[in-house]
Amino acid sequence: MDRGGDTAFVDSFPSAFTCATWLSDSSLLLVGPTGSDEPGRQVAATLTAEGRAQELVVHEFDGRHWRDTPRLVIAVVSSQALYGQQDAALSIDSGRTSARLTGEIVRALAVAPDTVARELLASLDANLRNDIVSFLVSTLSSVPKSERARMSDRLFELRQALRERLPDLVNAPDRPLGACVDRIMAVDDVSFFIEGWLRSGHEGVVRLTAIAPEGSRIELLDRLARCRRSDVATFYGLPGAEPEGGLGFTCFFDMANGCSLRRSGWVFEIEDTRGSAWEILGPAVLDDPLSVRHAILSGPHLERPLDEQLMMNHIHPAIARIQQRLSARPVVKSIRTFGDPPDSPAVSIVVPLYHHIDHVEAQLAEFANDPELLAEDLVYILDSPEQAEDLYSRAGDLDPIYRVPFRVAVLEENVGFAGACNAGADLARGRLLVLLNSDVLPDRPGWLGTMRHFYDTTPNIGVLGPKLMYEDDSIQHAGMYYHRLPGSPLWVDAHYYKGMHRSLPLANVARRVPLVSGACLMISRDLYQRLGGLPAMYLQGDYEDAHFCLNLLDEGLDNWYLPDAELYHLEGQSYPAESRRPSNRYNMWLHNHLESSRIARVMSAFASSANAGTGIEPS
Amino acid sequence: MNGNGRPKILYVTSNHPAIRPGGLESYTLDLYQAMRTSGVFEPVLLARAGPPHTEASCYHGTSPFALVSGDPNQYLFYTNTFADHSQFDPLFGRWTSKQVLARYFRDFLIAHKPDVVHVQHTIFLGYDLLRVLRATLPDVPIVYSLHEYLPICHRDGQMVRTTNNDVCRDESPRRCHECFPSVSPQMFFMRKRFIQSHFALVDQFIAPTNYVRDRYVDWGLPPERIMVEPQGILPISNRVQNEPKRLLRNRFGYFGQLNQYKGVDVLVDAMELLGDRFDGHLWVHGANLEIQPNEFRIRVQALSDGSRDNITFAGPYDRADLGKLMAEIDWVVVPSIWWETGPIVVLEAFQYGRPVICSDIGGMSEKVDDGVNGLHFRRRDAAHLAETMLYAAETPGLWDELRSGIPVGPPRSMSDHVDILSSLYWRLLEQRQPRSELLTMELSAGG
């Protein structure tokens, strides 16, 4: 190997390290000769410069089980520090041996990663190489975040150079073994969700291993959830029932201590009982959280009734992590005030906006005729930030026409209904909070004062909901309860008297109810914030209001329905019906998964209370 | 009040006869001129400019106003100077960009300071002009004339169902959605609430007939705020005198836009049924066939190609020529399928001594007495119309008899109309209560 540099220095440390390569700006891989040290010793690394010593993170490859393994040490040290400072030196100490490498030495030893791969490592045993790749990958999380993407690429190069290639698996209708990975989705950097299919053939399959682009290996066979794939069955000419519970599979997996940042390069190995093995290439990784979420909820595995195992082990963990990513404390990017805000508003009306910014004008046209409303604090929260410019421009136009004072706050990114409401509550100035959907229009002025009076004079009140009507004057909401679908253990939320004319006597009685709709509700702002606001784990605006009402009931508070306040709820225009369904099923499952015992208790308390005889069967 | 002590009345409308010679435009201009002649009030006319000619931008750079031939009180308002046509939302009746109203209309109001504002139409201006008006001039009464059913009905204000062309008397979000499946019931509800929210600011509505008033009351306008007052009709001066006597009265005339609501296709079908053997002749005076929907246009054009001897498509006409044109025909046919709020053409026909053959509904059947001064035929029934036209052409003495039954003078002359409106304006001025809203009088900077 022609390295150039000062061979005198190298001869001073003949048995320490023979080669080095930078995996990233802070990750230095040092390669030493085979058998150069006692196995099992703790290794330590220090950077000394300008008289100071800094202890470094260091990893050593454990090659105890291998003969002829080179010594591999990865030190997390900044190349800038090592090369840039005059007297900088890296010391690697593992008990019996210690090596001291100045910046110049390292510079002399450093080569490109694939040189290391080709010349030092490529001749080793295939399984040893796999182990080495795993070792390299395991250090990925030690480097600064900003360098990980580049290191991923480097690791990918190394993996490609060191990985033992297997024959490509060819799928054909006459071949009993077949497999394909159709989709790989990044839930986050450490967990993934894949979809594909596997036909195990006559011999049976003993191993399905996923190999991440950087080299991590994950055994998947025992974790797969099977589902039907009629297209694959057709391909193989298989009649009716598919073997093994279905030819298709889905799988959520966590990389334990690893991570993978590279969005292409996944490979899958399959081995049968006779020891023959093949590989298939995986597709590029989908990683936009909203697309991933949508894909997980609408994949073929969800065609049949919801499988508890599938939900618990795959769908829910994936979605929960995505929700966590998406709903970290919503950040308000900008706020503007239009008109003169009232001095001391008692009520803050928070209206989340998602796409339908045209609803603002419709609401302002109603609010402009309502003196009660003009004295309170009105806040629109935009949860589709790509419309910010458009909304601000419209608000500026509408303000001189309607003269209703209001604020517009734009969120940094889409966070969902719960996040938007919570952000609005944080901005609220009044002691009472009204959450109002953008597609709710008051029937006539006076509703706000009526609700406020009731709220302030009713002891032990949690949340208050008014009567909401469809555009044809039939009831959309008169309080809500839980209802069990026949033959199912699942609770579903339901509306009292939905579809009846607004004047139905039973719907015109103010009373306690289990739940109130988030489309319009009034609550003390302190209470709302003390309880943490609407929970963020649900998707697209569904069940968070029910969950929140359960929280209030748990506090010993009452939720009330007040028919004297009447508004129209022109619902369903935010999300088209079809796209609602996959998330609705997930939300319903999640709500039950988390709350079914609470729900049962609440409904039995209501059944035995004054509400009996309303004609509504609670279960 | 202005310097000479006369209260100022501002008429706001959506077009001007100088740009588009139509019934509504003519009425508003006639009213404006009659008001001026009467000398009690000082009228100002603000007419939105176009269509057509809406592409003509204003002459003065950044001002959308232009004088109509030197009259200091008549203005054209080129709303599309700052927002193009596509930015007007016809469903809700509003501009998406509000600069037109919030700045320019407001500036106009402040400059002219009317004492009463009488809105004739808001199309291409926006219903929300009422709100700007109220906010800019809080104490000024607002009068609003309802010339058709546009606030109620998205089908060009005709209240005729798209499903089967029946007259609709029963609007609801569901029924409107049936007529326009691409618009949801919720959108129709929001449209209605939007319009009504602005109508809440109007002090007095005027409906031309009881039927129109009933439709708006059903729709939700407070009954005490709508009065019935038909359009005033000017006396004519161009009636041909000493018309020659004729043995045969088989000449028919149609006057008006060539669209489906006016029943032109029913008339065309009737002529088809009558065939080449029909002795009579039909003159069709009117325009705008080219902007009608394809199917209708093609059907009508098939008859205008000159292959039929007994139909003449004479093209658009000038009101000034009406006397001559009326003298050349015997009967005026008004086959409208919608519940006409006028129609003025019936009154014009009577002014020229022509009996009317019309549909048996609406403003037509109210003004024309079957067998007295005209003949009714069943709405949309081409066969019955054909039969009626044949009867009219071939019955000796019928024409003279019906002509003698024509009432003398219109239901409302323009001078009576001016008197009634003037009393209304005085009443509103006297009842005026100061509003609690603040009025900011600063003019926007610039021209």
Coordinates of N, CA and C in Angstrom, one line a residue, chain A residues 358-359 361-362 365-366 368-369 394 397-398 400-403 438 441-444 470-473 568 570-571 573, chain B residues 94-99 101-102 128 131-132 135 173 184-187 189-190 193-194 196-198 200-201 438 440:
Chain A
D358 N -62.2 29.9 3.3 CA -63.4 30.6 2.9 C -64.4 30.7 3.9
H359 N -64.4 29.8 4.9 CA -65.4 29.8 6.0 C -65.2 31.1 6.9
E361 N -65.0 34.2 6.0 CA -65.9 35.3 5.6 C -67.4 35.0 6.0
A362 N -67.7 33.7 5.9 CA -69.1 33.3 6.3 C -69.3 33.6 7.7
A365 N -69.5 37.4 8.5 CA -70.8 37.9 8.1 C -71.8 37.7 9.2
E366 N -71.7 36.6 10.0 CA -72.7 36.4 11.1 C -72.2 37.2 12.3
A368 N -70.6 39.9 12.6 CA -70.7 41.3 12.4 C -72.0 41.8 12.9
N369 N -73.0 41.0 12.9 CA -74.3 41.4 13.4 C -74.6 41.1 14.8
R394 N -56.6 37.7 2.7 CA -58.1 37.8 2.8 C -58.5 38.5 4.1
D397 N -58.4 42.0 3.7 CA -59.5 42.5 2.9 C -60.8 42.5 3.7
L398 N -61.1 41.5 4.5 CA -62.4 41.4 5.1 C -62.5 42.3 6.3
P400 N -61.8 45.6 6.9 CA -62.5 46.9 6.8 C -64.0 46.7 6.4
I401 N -64.4 45.6 5.9 CA -65.8 45.4 5.5 C -66.6 44.9 6.8
Y402 N -66.1 44.0 7.5 CA -66.9 43.4 8.6 C -66.6 44.1 10.0
R403 N -65.4 44.7 10.1 CA -65.1 45.3 11.4 C -65.3 44.5 12.6
S438 N -64.8 25.8 12.1 CA -64.9 26.9 11.1 C -66.2 26.7 10.3
L441 N -72.1 28.0 12.1 CA -72.6 29.4 12.0 C -73.7 29.5 13.0
P442 N -73.7 30.6 13.8 CA -74.8 30.8 14.8 C -76.1 31.0 14.1
D443 N -77.2 30.5 14.7 CA -78.5 30.7 14.2 C -78.9 32.2 14.3
R444 N -78.6 32.7 15.4 CA -79.0 34.1 15.7 C -78.1 34.6 16.8
Y470 N -78.1 20.7 11.4 CA -77.8 20.6 10.0 C -78.5 21.7 9.2
E471 N -78.2 21.9 8.0 CA -78.7 23.0 7.2 C -80.2 22.9 7.0
D472 N -80.8 21.7 7.2 CA -82.2 21.6 7.0 C -83.0 21.7 8.3
D473 N -82.3 22.3 9.4 CA -83.0 22.4 10.7 C -83.2 21.1 11.4
Y568 N -75.7 26.3 13.6 CA -75.7 25.3 12.5 C -74.2 24.7 12.4
L570 N -72.3 22.8 9.6 CA -72.3 22.4 8.2 C -71.2 21.4 8.0
E571 N -71.3 20.2 8.7 CA -70.1 19.4 8.9 C -69.7 18.6 7.7
Q573 N -67.2 19.1 5.6 CA -66.6 19.7 4.4 C -65.1 19.8 4.6
Chain B
R94 N -70.3 37.9 -4.5 CA -69.3 38.7 -3.9 C -68.0 38.6 -4.6
W95 N -67.2 39.7 -4.5 CA -65.8 39.7 -5.0 C -64.9 39.0 -4.0
T96 N -64.0 38.2 -4.5 CA -63.0 37.6 -3.5 C -62.1 38.7 -3.0
S97 N -61.7 39.6 -3.9 CA -60.9 40.8 -3.5 C -61.8 41.9 -3.1
K98 N -61.6 42.5 -2.0 CA -62.6 43.5 -1.4 C -62.2 44.9 -1.7
Q99 N -61.1 45.1 -2.4 CA -60.6 46.5 -2.6 C -61.7 47.3 -3.3
L101 N -64.8 47.4 -3.1 CA -65.8 47.9 -2.2 C -65.2 48.7 -1.0
A102 N -64.2 48.1 -0.4 CA -63.7 48.7 0.8 C -63.0 50.0 0.6
D128 N -72.0 42.4 -0.3 CA -71.4 43.0 0.9 C -71.2 44.5 0.7
R131 N -72.9 46.3 3.4 CA -72.2 46.4 4.7 C -71.2 47.6 4.7
V132 N -70.5 47.8 3.5 CA -69.6 48.9 3.4 C -70.4 50.2 3.5
A135 N -71.5 50.8 7.0 CA -70.3 51.2 7.9 C -69.8 52.6 7.5
P173 N -81.9 24.0 1.0 CA -80.5 23.6 0.6 C -80.6 22.3 -0.2
S184 N -72.8 21.7 -2.7 CA -73.4 21.0 -1.6 C -74.5 21.7 -0.9
P185 N -75.4 21.0 -0.3 CA -76.5 21.7 0.5 C -75.9 22.7 1.5
Q186 N -74.8 22.3 2.1 CA -74.2 23.2 3.1 C -73.8 24.5 2.5
M187 N -73.3 24.4 1.2 CA -72.8 25.6 0.6 C -74.0 26.5 0.3
F189 N -76.7 26.6 2.0 CA -77.1 27.2 3.3 C -76.2 28.4 3.6
M190 N -74.9 28.2 3.4 CA -74.0 29.3 3.7 C -74.3 30.5 2.8
R193 N -77.3 32.4 4.2 CA -76.9 33.1 5.4 C -76.1 34.3 5.1
F194 N -75.2 34.2 4.2 CA -74.3 35.3 3.8 C -75.2 36.4 3.2
Q196 N -78.4 37.0 3.5 CA -79.3 37.5 4.5 C -78.6 38.4 5.6
S197 N -77.4 38.0 5.8 CA -76.6 38.8 6.8 C -76.5 40.2 6.3
H198 N -76.3 40.4 5.0 CA -76.2 41.7 4.5 C -77.5 42.4 4.3
A200 N -79.9 42.2 6.2 CA -80.4 42.6 7.5 C -80.1 44.1 7.7
L201 N -79.2 44.7 6.8 CA -78.9 46.1 7.0 C -79.8 47.0 6.1
L438 N -69.2 54.2 14.8 CA -68.3 55.4 14.5 C -68.2 55.5 13.0
T440 N -65.6 56.9 10.2 CA -64.3 57.6 10.0 C -64.3 58.2 8.6

